[in-house]
Amino acid sequence: MLVTMTPSSVGRLTRNAAAPQLLESFFIAAVASFLGIRCFLALTGYPRIGSNGIHIAHMLWGGLLMLLALMLLLAFLDRSVEHLAAVIAGLGFGTFIDEIGKFVTADNNYFYRPAIALIYGLFVVAFLVARTLIGQRPLSETEALANALTLLAGRPDGPIEPDDQARIRQLLELADPKAALTRLAEQYLAELPTAAEHERLGATIYRRLAHGYEELMTNAWAERVLIVGVVAYAAATVVGVALITTSTPVNATGETSTVAAIAQVLSTIAGAACVGLGVVRLASSRVAAYHWFMRGLLVWILITQMFVFYSSQLAGLGGLIVDLIAYGSLRFALTREIVAGRSPHGVTSPHR
């Protein structure tokens, strides 16, 4: 069936409600693959794939991963596929961009020292462009309805997971209640059967973790423990980066090492400041506090760990693994708070 696009139908792009999480997954996977490849090659003596004058550079594998992600996005209408494609694309991009040193030097020098700074700059520019595309304003009524319909399209005959059901209902609450499509979607959602809890092992484990988190956060002391843990984590990060910065030997010129040290210190302080703002906001809004915690972690993952890796590969990779675990745990907690009925941007429905 051929669909004709009119000027009015393409005059305004509809934002994806999951875009912030998808882009975060992309950038984190890219940084993880980049640092992981550098560490792996250093530990294995920089092996070469190919023989008889042929060398298969790993940037080609990165291109193949990005191609796979693109094919998944073009082939399927499913939110879980979008998340998988974002991770695969990030892994591919990190693998691809790791060899930038070969293409900005006359002698194809993979070990070109400023390459990490170039990669960092590219990540920052790409991240800023992505945030600009998303924007900070809440979803419009039309965008909320479009996202709800997209989620429903992935489950044409049910059953539907309780979390997906809650997300769709929240989106429909932001849509125009008078619109015929909104009423139709609400009626259709109400008629979909809910997925059985014993249907899949993964879903059962996730639900048990979700229930455990919700039970834990009902305790009066839970937030106090959370504050102590977050502050201790931030303090350990600041101290660890300070030790790495002061113990790293300066090279012959000292210029690149100085830039890396300054970037480590400033980005660590910036991340700690975000965490501090999160602690302040925790008393009024747990969702807002978690968002600030995640901003701090993103600064440490996307900036600090990259320059720590420049100074010490072992410390950089170890810090990245710890930060990724913390980020995954925090993202899970934030998801539970949003599913419990809180808006991801602190915006309530104007209609209900």
XYZ file of C-alpha atoms in Angstrom:
352
model
C 0.000 0.000 0.000
C 1.454 3.367 -1.038
C 1.066 6.165 1.515
C 1.164 9.716 0.167
C 2.753 12.261 2.496
C 1.284 15.749 2.391
C 3.166 18.888 3.475
C 1.029 19.104 6.627
C 1.874 15.517 7.597
C 5.617 16.155 7.585
C 5.562 19.746 8.739
C 6.134 18.788 12.368
C 8.184 15.876 13.616
C 6.833 13.778 16.475
C 9.304 13.116 19.270
C 9.848 9.662 20.709
C 9.034 9.604 24.441
C 11.779 6.999 24.935
C 14.404 9.056 23.056
C 16.352 10.183 26.183
C 16.774 6.576 27.364
C 17.601 5.340 23.851
C 20.255 8.004 23.337
C 21.740 7.388 26.769
C 21.998 3.677 25.947
C 23.671 4.542 22.637
C 26.326 6.816 24.147
C 27.062 4.549 27.107
C 27.452 1.527 24.810
C 29.738 3.583 22.548
C 32.016 4.629 25.399
C 32.030 1.095 26.835
C 33.006 -0.466 23.504
C 35.693 2.141 22.848
C 37.352 1.710 26.235
C 36.845 -2.066 26.192
C 38.564 -2.395 22.804
C 41.513 -0.257 23.912
C 41.944 -2.360 27.051
C 41.562 -5.677 25.202
C 44.112 -4.723 22.559
C 46.595 -3.589 25.198
C 46.239 -6.840 27.151
C 46.545 -9.071 24.058
C 49.431 -7.260 22.388
C 47.395 -5.656 19.598
C 46.641 -8.736 17.475
C 45.839 -8.381 13.770
C 42.942 -10.109 12.008
C 44.073 -11.209 8.537
C 47.185 -12.449 6.760
C 49.095 -12.225 3.479
C 48.993 -8.457 3.469
C 45.310 -8.234 4.429
C 44.284 -6.562 7.677
C 40.630 -6.362 8.709
C 40.423 -3.206 10.790
C 37.927 -3.290 13.621
C 36.244 -0.144 12.291
C 34.688 -2.482 9.722
C 33.114 -4.521 12.517
C 31.777 -1.259 13.905
C 30.191 -0.464 10.568
C 28.580 -3.892 10.441
C 27.127 -3.429 13.933
C 25.680 -0.043 12.971
C 24.250 -1.622 9.803
C 22.620 -4.356 11.903
C 21.082 -1.729 14.205
C 19.724 0.189 11.231
C 18.206 -2.957 9.724
C 16.498 -3.802 13.023
C 14.977 -0.320 13.227
C 13.747 -0.490 9.635
C 12.360 -4.012 9.946
C 10.439 -4.020 13.248
C 7.863 -1.927 15.100
C 8.738 -2.706 18.693
C 10.069 -0.617 21.589
C 12.288 -3.453 22.875
C 13.897 -3.689 19.429
C 14.571 0.054 19.574
C 16.478 -0.375 22.843
C 18.426 -3.338 21.433
C 19.253 -1.373 18.276
C 20.423 1.619 20.350
C 22.890 -0.583 22.251
C 24.113 -2.340 19.089
C 24.518 0.999 17.284
C 26.459 2.389 20.254
C 28.767 -0.622 20.326
C 29.298 -0.217 16.596
C 29.983 3.505 16.784
C 32.490 3.071 19.607
C 34.244 0.328 17.643
C 34.261 2.502 14.531
C 35.473 5.751 16.097
C 38.255 3.998 18.035
C 40.396 4.061 14.882
C 40.100 7.791 14.291
C 43.851 8.171 14.853
C 44.521 6.282 11.621
C 42.509 8.735 9.572
C 43.650 12.089 10.958
C 47.386 11.382 10.702
C 49.587 11.097 7.634
C 51.230 7.888 8.888
C 47.947 6.131 9.917
C 48.960 6.291 13.585
C 46.437 4.384 15.715
C 48.331 5.478 18.859
C 48.003 9.193 18.105
C 47.721 10.611 21.624
C 45.232 13.444 20.946
C 42.855 10.894 19.377
C 41.063 10.437 22.715
C 40.488 14.170 22.963
C 39.086 14.148 19.417
C 36.768 11.263 20.270
C 35.664 13.035 23.446
C 34.899 16.188 21.467
C 32.873 14.189 18.970
C 30.896 12.519 21.749
C 30.147 15.867 23.383
C 29.012 17.464 20.114
C 26.853 14.435 19.260
C 25.325 14.430 22.742
C 24.508 18.157 22.558
C 22.946 17.715 19.111
C 20.872 14.798 20.412
C 19.655 16.807 23.400
C 18.775 19.705 21.095
C 16.725 17.390 18.880
C 14.819 16.046 21.885
C 14.241 19.425 23.507
C 13.219 20.089 27.103
C 9.533 20.825 26.657
C 7.035 18.109 27.677
C 5.241 16.016 25.100
C 2.353 17.699 23.359
C -1.069 16.063 23.286
C -0.444 14.837 19.750
C 2.998 13.456 20.628
C 1.667 11.673 23.719
C -1.092 10.047 21.685
C 1.327 9.045 18.906
C 3.679 7.390 21.415
C 0.795 5.554 23.086
C -0.404 4.256 19.727
C 3.138 3.168 18.850
C 3.370 1.127 22.045
C -0.031 -0.399 21.355
C 1.017 -1.247 17.794
C 3.727 -3.526 19.161
C 1.047 -5.640 20.879
C -1.846 -5.897 18.414
C -3.500 -8.857 20.137
C -2.008 -8.853 23.659
C -1.312 -9.908 26.270
C 0.340 -6.757 27.573
C 2.926 -6.391 30.316
C 1.734 -4.413 33.382
C 4.584 -1.896 33.006
C 3.737 -1.266 29.352
C 0.093 -0.926 30.303
C 0.992 1.714 32.906
C 3.210 3.636 30.453
C 0.505 3.685 27.778
C -2.095 4.823 30.290
C 0.177 7.684 31.422
C 0.685 8.778 27.820
C -3.055 8.681 27.140
C -3.617 10.872 30.199
C -1.445 13.516 28.505
C -3.350 13.234 25.219
C -6.480 15.158 24.286
C -9.345 13.339 26.082
C -11.833 14.601 23.487
C -9.976 13.101 20.522
C -11.637 10.031 19.013
C -8.301 8.202 18.783
C -7.654 8.782 22.484
C -11.004 7.289 23.489
C -10.517 4.384 21.085
C -7.019 3.680 22.433
C -8.267 3.785 26.046
C -11.038 1.346 25.219
C -8.659 -0.960 23.340
C -6.137 -0.880 26.206
C -8.822 -1.772 28.722
C -9.767 -4.840 26.676
C -6.212 -6.195 26.323
C -5.429 -9.143 28.630
C -2.606 -8.650 31.121
C 0.412 -10.922 30.727
C 0.646 -13.711 33.291
C 3.425 -13.251 35.837
C 4.719 -16.787 35.267
C 4.862 -16.386 31.499
C 8.601 -15.701 31.190
C 11.478 -16.211 33.580
C 12.993 -12.825 32.739
C 9.722 -11.019 33.348
C 9.245 -12.861 36.640
C 12.725 -11.883 37.858
C 12.132 -8.270 36.817
C 8.807 -8.156 38.669
C 10.366 -9.588 41.801
C 13.137 -6.985 41.672
C 10.529 -4.277 41.113
C 8.470 -5.520 44.055
C 11.592 -5.662 46.215
C 12.505 -2.076 45.321
C 8.996 -0.819 46.077
C 8.952 -2.669 49.410
C 12.373 -1.275 50.304
C 11.473 2.336 49.519
C 8.393 2.218 51.759
C 10.691 2.129 54.790
C 11.281 5.453 56.544
C 15.049 4.898 56.635
C 15.400 3.992 52.940
C 15.986 7.532 51.679
C 18.519 8.228 54.441
C 20.468 5.135 53.430
C 20.193 6.208 49.788
C 21.640 9.637 50.599
C 24.549 8.119 52.523
C 25.256 5.650 49.702
C 25.115 8.289 46.957
C 27.295 10.755 48.863
C 29.816 8.012 49.670
C 29.889 6.958 46.010
C 30.478 10.543 44.862
C 33.186 11.080 47.473
C 34.936 7.843 46.468
C 34.829 8.942 42.821
C 36.346 12.343 43.590
C 39.074 10.850 45.767
C 39.850 8.111 43.238
C 40.202 10.559 40.349
C 42.350 12.854 42.516
C 44.705 9.951 43.317
C 44.947 8.966 39.645
C 45.593 12.568 38.602
C 48.366 13.133 41.148
C 50.050 9.762 40.586
C 50.114 9.824 36.772
C 53.646 10.546 35.454
C 53.968 13.514 33.107
C 55.251 12.756 29.608
C 58.008 14.600 27.810
C 55.900 17.557 26.685
C 53.430 17.459 29.559
C 50.775 19.185 27.459
C 48.400 16.282 26.765
C 48.776 14.917 30.288
C 47.914 18.324 31.718
C 44.804 18.588 29.536
C 43.717 15.090 30.609
C 44.284 15.926 34.282
C 42.278 19.149 34.036
C 39.449 17.339 32.213
C 39.399 14.611 34.866
C 39.185 17.067 37.756
C 36.626 19.430 36.202
C 34.329 16.657 34.957
C 34.510 14.870 38.312
C 33.518 18.066 40.131
C 30.710 18.687 37.628
C 29.368 15.152 38.137
C 29.595 15.512 41.920
C 27.701 18.820 41.695
C 24.879 17.070 39.805
C 24.775 14.385 42.492
C 24.680 17.096 45.175
C 21.695 18.749 43.483
C 20.021 15.345 43.412
C 20.499 14.945 47.159
C 18.894 18.364 47.697
C 15.926 17.468 45.457
C 15.401 14.056 47.090
C 13.260 15.506 49.876
C 10.720 16.958 47.407
C 10.844 14.602 44.417
C 12.507 11.224 44.152
C 12.110 11.247 40.356
C 13.843 14.629 40.026
C 16.613 13.472 42.364
C 17.197 10.324 40.317
C 17.413 12.401 37.149
C 20.163 14.521 38.724
C 21.990 11.414 39.946
C 21.891 10.021 36.410
C 23.210 13.299 34.979
C 26.169 13.047 37.334
C 26.820 9.449 36.316
C 26.585 10.349 32.637
C 29.238 13.044 33.123
C 31.503 10.519 34.812
C 30.874 7.818 32.201
C 31.068 9.947 29.061
C 33.830 12.338 30.119
C 35.674 11.449 33.327
C 36.279 7.758 32.618
C 37.516 8.518 29.122
C 40.277 10.790 30.418
C 41.006 8.494 33.368
C 41.523 5.763 30.776
C 43.959 8.097 29.019
C 46.015 8.204 32.225
C 45.474 4.622 33.441
C 43.756 1.967 31.324
C 43.134 -0.375 34.266
C 41.635 2.350 36.450
C 39.567 3.689 33.552
C 38.048 0.320 32.707
C 37.428 -0.569 36.364
C 35.771 2.779 37.033
C 33.640 2.412 33.921
C 32.354 -1.003 35.024
C 31.406 0.348 38.468
C 29.708 3.404 36.949
C 27.774 1.234 34.480
C 26.488 -0.965 37.308
C 25.450 2.133 39.260
C 23.807 3.620 36.169
C 21.864 0.423 35.438
C 20.636 0.222 39.027
C 19.609 3.875 39.051
C 17.845 3.615 35.704
C 15.891 0.622 37.021
C 14.885 2.600 40.125
C 13.857 5.607 38.039
C 11.740 3.383 35.789
C 9.944 1.986 38.824
C 9.214 5.481 40.110
C 7.807 6.560 36.728
C 5.689 3.413 36.349
C 4.354 4.012 39.855
C 2.612 7.094 38.484
C 5.129 9.930 38.409
C 5.872 11.828 35.201
C 9.431 11.467 33.841
C 9.654 15.242 33.581
C 7.641 16.083 36.671
C 4.689 17.134 34.496
C 1.195 16.032 35.412
C -1.658 15.614 33.038
C -3.489 18.848 32.252
C -6.773 16.948 31.847
C -7.063 14.546 34.767
